[in-house]
Short mmCIF file of C-alpha atoms in Angstrom, two decimals:
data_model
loop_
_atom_site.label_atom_id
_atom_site.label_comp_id
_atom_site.label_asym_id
_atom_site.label_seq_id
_atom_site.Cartn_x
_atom_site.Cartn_y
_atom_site.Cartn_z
CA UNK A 506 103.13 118.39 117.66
CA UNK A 507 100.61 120.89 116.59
CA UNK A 508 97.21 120.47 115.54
CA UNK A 509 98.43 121.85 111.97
CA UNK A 510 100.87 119.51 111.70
CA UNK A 511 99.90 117.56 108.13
CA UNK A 512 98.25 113.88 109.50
CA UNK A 513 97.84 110.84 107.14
CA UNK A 514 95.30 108.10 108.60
CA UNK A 515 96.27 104.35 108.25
CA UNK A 516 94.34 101.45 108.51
CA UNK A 517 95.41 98.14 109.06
CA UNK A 518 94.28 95.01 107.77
CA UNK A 519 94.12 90.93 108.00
CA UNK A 520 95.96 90.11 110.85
CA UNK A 521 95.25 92.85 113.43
CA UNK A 522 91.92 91.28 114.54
CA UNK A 523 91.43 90.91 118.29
CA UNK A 524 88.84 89.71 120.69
CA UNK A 525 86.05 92.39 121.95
CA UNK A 526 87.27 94.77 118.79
CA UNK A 527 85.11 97.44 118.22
CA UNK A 528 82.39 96.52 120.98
CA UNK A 529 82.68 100.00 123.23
CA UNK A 530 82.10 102.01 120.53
CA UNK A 531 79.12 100.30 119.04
CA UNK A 532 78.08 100.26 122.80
CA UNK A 533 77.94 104.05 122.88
CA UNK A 534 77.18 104.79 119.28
CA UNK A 535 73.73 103.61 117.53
CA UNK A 536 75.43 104.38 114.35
CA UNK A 537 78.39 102.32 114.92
CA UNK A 538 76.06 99.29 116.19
CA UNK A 539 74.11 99.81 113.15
CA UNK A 540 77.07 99.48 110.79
CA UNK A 541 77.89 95.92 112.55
CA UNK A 542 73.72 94.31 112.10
CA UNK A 543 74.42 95.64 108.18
CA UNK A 544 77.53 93.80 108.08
CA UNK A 545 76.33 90.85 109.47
CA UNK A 546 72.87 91.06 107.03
CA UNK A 547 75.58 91.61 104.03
CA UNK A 548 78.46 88.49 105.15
CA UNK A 549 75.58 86.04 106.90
CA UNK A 550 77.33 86.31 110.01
CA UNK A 551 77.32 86.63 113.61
CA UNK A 552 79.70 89.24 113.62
CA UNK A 553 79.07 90.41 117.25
CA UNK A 554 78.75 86.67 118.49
CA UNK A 555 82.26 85.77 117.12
CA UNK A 556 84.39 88.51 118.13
CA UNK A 557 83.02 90.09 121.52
CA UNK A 558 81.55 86.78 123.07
CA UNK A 559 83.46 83.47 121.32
CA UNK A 560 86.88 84.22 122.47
CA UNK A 561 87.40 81.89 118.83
CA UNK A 562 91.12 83.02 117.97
CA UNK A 563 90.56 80.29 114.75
CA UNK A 564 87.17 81.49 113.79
CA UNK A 565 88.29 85.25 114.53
CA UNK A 566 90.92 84.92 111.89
CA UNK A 567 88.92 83.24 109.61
CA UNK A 568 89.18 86.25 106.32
CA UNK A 569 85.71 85.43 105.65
CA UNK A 570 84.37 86.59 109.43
CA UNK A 571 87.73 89.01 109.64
CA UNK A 572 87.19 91.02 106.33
CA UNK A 573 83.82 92.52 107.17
CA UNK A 574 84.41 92.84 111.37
CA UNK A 575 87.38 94.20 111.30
CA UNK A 576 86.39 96.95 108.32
CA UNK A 577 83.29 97.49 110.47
CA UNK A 578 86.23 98.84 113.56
CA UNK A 579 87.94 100.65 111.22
CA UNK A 580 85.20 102.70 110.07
CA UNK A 581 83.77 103.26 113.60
CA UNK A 582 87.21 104.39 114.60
CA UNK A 583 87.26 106.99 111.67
CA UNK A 584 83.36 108.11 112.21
CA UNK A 585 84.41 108.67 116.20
CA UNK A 586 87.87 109.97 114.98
CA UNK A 587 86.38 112.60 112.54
CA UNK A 588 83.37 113.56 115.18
CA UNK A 589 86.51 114.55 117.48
CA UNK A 590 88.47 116.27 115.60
CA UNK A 591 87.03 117.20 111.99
CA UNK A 592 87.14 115.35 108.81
CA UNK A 593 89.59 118.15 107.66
CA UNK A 594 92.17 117.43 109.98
CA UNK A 595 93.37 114.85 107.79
CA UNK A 596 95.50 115.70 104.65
CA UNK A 597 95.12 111.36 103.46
CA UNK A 598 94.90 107.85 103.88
CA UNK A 599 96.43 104.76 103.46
CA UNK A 600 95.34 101.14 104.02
CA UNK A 601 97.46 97.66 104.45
CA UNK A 602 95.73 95.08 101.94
CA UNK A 603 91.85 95.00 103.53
CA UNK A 604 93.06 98.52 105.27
CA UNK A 605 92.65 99.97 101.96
CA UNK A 606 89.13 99.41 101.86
CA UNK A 607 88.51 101.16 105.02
CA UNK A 608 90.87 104.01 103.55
CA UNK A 609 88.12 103.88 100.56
CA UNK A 610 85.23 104.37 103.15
CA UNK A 611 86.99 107.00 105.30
CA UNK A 612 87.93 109.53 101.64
CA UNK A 613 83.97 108.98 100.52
CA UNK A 614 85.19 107.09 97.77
CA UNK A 615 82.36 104.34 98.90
CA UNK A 616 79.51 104.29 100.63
CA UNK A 617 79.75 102.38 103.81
CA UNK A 618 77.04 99.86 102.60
CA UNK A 619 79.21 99.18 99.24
CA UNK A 620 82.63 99.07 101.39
CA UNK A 621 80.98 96.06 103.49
CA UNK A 622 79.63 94.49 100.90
CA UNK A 623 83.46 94.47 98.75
CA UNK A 624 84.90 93.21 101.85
CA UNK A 625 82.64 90.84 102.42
CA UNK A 626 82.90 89.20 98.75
CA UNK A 627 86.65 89.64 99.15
CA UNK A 628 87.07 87.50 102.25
CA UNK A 629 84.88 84.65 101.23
CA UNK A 630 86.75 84.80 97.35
CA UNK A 631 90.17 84.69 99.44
CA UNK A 632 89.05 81.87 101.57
CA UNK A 633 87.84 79.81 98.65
CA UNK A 634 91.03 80.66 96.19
CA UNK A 635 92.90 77.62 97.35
CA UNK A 636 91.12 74.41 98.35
CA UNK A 637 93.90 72.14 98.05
CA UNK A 638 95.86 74.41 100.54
CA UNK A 639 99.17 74.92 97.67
CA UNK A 640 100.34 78.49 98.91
CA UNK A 641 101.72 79.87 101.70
CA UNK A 642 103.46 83.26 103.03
CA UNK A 643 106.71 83.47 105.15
CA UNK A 644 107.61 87.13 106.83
CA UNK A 645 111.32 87.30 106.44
CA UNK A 646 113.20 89.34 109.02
CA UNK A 647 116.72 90.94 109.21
CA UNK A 648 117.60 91.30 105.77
CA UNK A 649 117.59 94.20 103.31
CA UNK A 650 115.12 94.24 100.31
CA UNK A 651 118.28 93.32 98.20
CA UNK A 652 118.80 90.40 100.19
CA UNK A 653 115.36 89.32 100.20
CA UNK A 654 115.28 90.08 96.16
CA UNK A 655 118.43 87.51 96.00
CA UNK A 656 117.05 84.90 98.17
CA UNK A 657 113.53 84.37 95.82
CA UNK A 658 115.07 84.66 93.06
CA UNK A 659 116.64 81.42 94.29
CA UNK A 660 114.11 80.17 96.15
CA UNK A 661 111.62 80.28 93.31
CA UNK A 662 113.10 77.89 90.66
CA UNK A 663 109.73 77.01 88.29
CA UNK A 664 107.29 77.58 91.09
CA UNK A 665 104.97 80.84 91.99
CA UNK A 666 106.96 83.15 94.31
CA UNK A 667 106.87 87.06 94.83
CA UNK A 668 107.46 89.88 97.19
CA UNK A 669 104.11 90.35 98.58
CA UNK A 670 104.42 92.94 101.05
CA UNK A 671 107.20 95.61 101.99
CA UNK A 672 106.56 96.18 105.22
CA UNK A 673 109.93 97.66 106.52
CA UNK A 674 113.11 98.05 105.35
CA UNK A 675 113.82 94.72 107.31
CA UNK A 676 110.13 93.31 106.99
CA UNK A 677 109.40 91.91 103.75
CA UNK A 678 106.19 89.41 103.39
CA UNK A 679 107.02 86.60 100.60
CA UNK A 680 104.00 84.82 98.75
CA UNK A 681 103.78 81.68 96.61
CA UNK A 682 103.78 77.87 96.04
CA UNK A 683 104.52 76.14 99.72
CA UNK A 684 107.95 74.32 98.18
CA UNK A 685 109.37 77.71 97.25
CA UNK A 686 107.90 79.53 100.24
CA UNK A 687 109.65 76.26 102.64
CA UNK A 688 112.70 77.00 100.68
CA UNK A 689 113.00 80.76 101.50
CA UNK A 690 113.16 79.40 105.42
CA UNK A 691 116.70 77.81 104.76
CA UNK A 692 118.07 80.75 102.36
CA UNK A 693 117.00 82.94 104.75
CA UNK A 694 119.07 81.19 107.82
CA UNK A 695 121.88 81.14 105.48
CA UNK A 696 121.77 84.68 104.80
CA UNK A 697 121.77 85.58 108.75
CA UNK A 698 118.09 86.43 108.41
CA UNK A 699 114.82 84.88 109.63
CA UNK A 700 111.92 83.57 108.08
CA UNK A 701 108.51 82.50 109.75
CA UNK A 702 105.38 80.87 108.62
CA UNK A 703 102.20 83.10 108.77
CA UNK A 704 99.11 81.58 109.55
CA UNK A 705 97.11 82.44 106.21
CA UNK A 706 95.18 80.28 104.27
CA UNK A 707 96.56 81.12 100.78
CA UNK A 708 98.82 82.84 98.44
CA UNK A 709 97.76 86.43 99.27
CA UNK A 710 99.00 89.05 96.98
CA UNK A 711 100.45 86.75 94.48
CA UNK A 712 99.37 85.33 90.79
CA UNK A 713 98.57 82.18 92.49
CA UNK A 714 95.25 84.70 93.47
CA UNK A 715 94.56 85.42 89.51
CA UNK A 716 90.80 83.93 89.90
CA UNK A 717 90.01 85.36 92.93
CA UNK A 718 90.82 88.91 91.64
CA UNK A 719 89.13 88.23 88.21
CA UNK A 720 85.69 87.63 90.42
CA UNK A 721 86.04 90.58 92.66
CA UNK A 722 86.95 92.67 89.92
CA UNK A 723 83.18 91.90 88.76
CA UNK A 724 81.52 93.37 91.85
CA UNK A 725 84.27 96.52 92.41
CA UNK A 726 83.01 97.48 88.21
CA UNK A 727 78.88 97.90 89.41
CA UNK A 728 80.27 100.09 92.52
CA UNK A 729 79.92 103.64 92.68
CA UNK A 730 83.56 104.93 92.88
CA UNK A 731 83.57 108.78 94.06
CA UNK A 732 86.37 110.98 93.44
CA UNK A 733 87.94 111.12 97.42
CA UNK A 734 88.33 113.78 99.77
CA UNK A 735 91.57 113.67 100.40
CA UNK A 736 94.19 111.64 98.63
CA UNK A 737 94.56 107.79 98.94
CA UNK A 738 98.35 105.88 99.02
CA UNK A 739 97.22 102.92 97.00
CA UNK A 740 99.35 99.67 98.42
CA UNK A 741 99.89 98.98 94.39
CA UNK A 742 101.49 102.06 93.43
CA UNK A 743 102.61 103.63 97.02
CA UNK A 744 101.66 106.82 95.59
CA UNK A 745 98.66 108.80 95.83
CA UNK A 746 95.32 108.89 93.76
CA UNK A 747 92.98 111.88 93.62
CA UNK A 748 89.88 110.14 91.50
CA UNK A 749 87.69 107.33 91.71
CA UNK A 750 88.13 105.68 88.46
CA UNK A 751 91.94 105.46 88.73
CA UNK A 752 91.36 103.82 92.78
CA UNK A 753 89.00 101.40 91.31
CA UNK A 754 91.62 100.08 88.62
CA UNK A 755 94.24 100.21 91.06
CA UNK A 756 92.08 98.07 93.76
CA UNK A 757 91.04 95.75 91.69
CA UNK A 758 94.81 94.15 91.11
CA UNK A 759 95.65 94.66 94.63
CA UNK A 760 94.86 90.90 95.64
CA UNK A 761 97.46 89.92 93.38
CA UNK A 762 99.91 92.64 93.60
CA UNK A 763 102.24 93.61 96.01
CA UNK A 764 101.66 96.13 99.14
CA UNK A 765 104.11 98.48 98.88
CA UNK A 766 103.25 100.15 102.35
CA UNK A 767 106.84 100.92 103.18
CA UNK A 768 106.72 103.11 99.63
CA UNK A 769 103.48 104.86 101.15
CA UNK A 770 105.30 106.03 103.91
CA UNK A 771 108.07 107.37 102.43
CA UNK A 772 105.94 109.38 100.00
CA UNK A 773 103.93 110.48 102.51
CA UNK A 774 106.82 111.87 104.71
CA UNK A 775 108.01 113.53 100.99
CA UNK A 776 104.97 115.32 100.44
CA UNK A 777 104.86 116.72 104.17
CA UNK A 778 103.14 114.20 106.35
CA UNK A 779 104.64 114.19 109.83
CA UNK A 780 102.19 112.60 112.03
CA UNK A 781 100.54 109.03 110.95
CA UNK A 782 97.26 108.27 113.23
CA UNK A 783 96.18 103.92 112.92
CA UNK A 784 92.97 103.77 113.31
CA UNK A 785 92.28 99.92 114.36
CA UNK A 786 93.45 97.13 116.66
CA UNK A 787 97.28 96.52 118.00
CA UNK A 788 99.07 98.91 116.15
CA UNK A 789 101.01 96.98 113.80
CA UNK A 790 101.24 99.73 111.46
CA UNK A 791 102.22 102.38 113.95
CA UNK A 792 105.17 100.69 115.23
CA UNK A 793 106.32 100.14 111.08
CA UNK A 794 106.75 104.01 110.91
CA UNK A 795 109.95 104.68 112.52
CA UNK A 796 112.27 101.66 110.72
CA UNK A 797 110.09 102.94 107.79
CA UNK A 798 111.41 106.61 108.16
CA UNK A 799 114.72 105.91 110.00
CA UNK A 800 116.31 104.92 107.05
CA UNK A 801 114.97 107.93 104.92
CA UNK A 802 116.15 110.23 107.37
CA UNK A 803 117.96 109.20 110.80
CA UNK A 804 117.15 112.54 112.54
CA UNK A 805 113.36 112.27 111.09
CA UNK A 806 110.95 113.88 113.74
CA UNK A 807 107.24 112.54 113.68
CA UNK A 808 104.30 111.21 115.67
CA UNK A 809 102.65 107.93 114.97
CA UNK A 810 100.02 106.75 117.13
CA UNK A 811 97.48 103.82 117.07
CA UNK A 812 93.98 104.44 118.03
CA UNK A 813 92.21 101.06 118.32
CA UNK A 814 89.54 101.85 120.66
CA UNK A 815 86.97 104.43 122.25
CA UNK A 816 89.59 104.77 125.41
CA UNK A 817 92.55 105.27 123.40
CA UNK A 818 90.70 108.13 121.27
CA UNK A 819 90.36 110.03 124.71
CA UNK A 820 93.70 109.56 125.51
#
């Protein structure tokens, strides 16, 4: 495609982290290695020790560790990405859940130093939000949203349940108490679908999260929200915001909203976007474009591409 072509930048989020992330960069960029020592001065931790030497796939995931590290990639990416090929060759920017944060950092919209430090807060408040271990999430696969909208409906009875992500047309995240998430497994087997556990420590992006989201709200108020340089897809709305008060109120219910990323790219391909660059580790979000698009338009043409290291920027 050509270099005019209109470009959004995604960023992906909890779940995407991966041993050695991010180390080649910071190895050949004093900037970059400077942005990991501030986030391990802001989170307490050995940032660096737990993802390029621990090979730790339980500590690496813990959100606590994973919020700042793998915002600390993300940005690096972008700061690499932009010394390549121009800040202006982006026309926006979305984020999945934490993604959004780097998305913030990336439009201006924080400072890199106040990104770190949300993140940071963010993790440890979602790792904390449930002690007593009462929520879970279930991905459920091979259904339709209507489907899915049936199935926790009945599933939910009087307990906490909710769509919590819509990943794909066929790709829906569910959030809530663990009896009504454990009953979505069965409805979904019944309905010819699939549902499957996720290894999370909570009730992300549901009410069950109310607390959590109260607290953070506290520290995203004393930021300094800039208007952005280029439009942000906010997972609440799916559409875009062009100031920094309206991303602030919209970020600040996100932990207990829903991520309506398969929304974001559908507007984005409505307002002109053809070519979607991830920025960050293993690509989940890159290969969610086409089922995304396909059933908007079958004969859609595009380019998505995931960029989650130094080599792969050269490429």
């Amino acid at each position: 495609m050509s270099d005019t072509v209109r470009t959004a930048l995604i960023f992906p989020g909890q779940g995407s982290q991966e041993a050695g992330m991010g180390r080649d960069a910071a190895e050949n960029n004093k900037e970059a290695m400077e942005l990991w020592k501030k986030a391990e001065k802001i989170s307490g931790l050995p940032l660096r020790e737990l993802y390029w030497d621990s090979g730790d796939a339980v500590a690496m995931a813990d959100t606590r560790a994973l919020q700042p590290a793998l915002t600390v990639v993300n940005m690096t990416l972008w700061m690499e990405y932009a010394s390549k090929f121009g800040s202006d060759s982006v026309c926006c920017a979305a984020g999945h859940s934490l993604g959004e944060y780097s998305a913030l950092a990336a439009a201006r919209v924080l400072s890199p130093e106040q990104t770190l430090e949300a993140v940071s807060i963010r993790g440890q408040l979602m790792a904390d939000a449930d002690p007593d271990h009462i929520g879970a999430m279930a991905a459920v696969l091979r259904l339709d949203l209507q489907q899915v909208e049936t199935i926790v409906r009945e599933a939910a009875e009087d307990d906490c349940l909710n769509i919590a992500n819509y990943n794909t047309p066929t790709q829906i995240v569910v959030s809530g108490s663990k009896p009504a998430v454990e009953r979505i497994l069965g409805l979904a087997k019944q309905s010819k679908g699939r549902a499957v556990l996720l290894p999370v420590s909570g009730a992300f992006h549901s009410p069950m999260l109310r607390n959590a989201a109260e607290e953070l709200k506290k520290v995203l108020d004393r930021l300094t929200w800039n208007r952005p340089v280029f439009p942000i897809y906010c997972d609440v709305t799916g559409c875009p915001a062009m100031d920094g008060e309206s991303l602030r109120d919209l970020v600040s219910v996100q932990m207990t909203s829903s991520v309506r990323w398969m929304h974001i790219v559908e507007n984005q391909w409505k307002d002109g976007v053809r070519r979607w660059i991830e920025l960050g580790p293993k690509g989940a979000l890159t290969r969610m474009v086409d089922p995304i698009l396909r059933a908007v338009d079958s004969d859609a043409e595009f380019e998505a591409r995931n960029i989650g290291s130094l080599a792969q920027m050269q490429d």
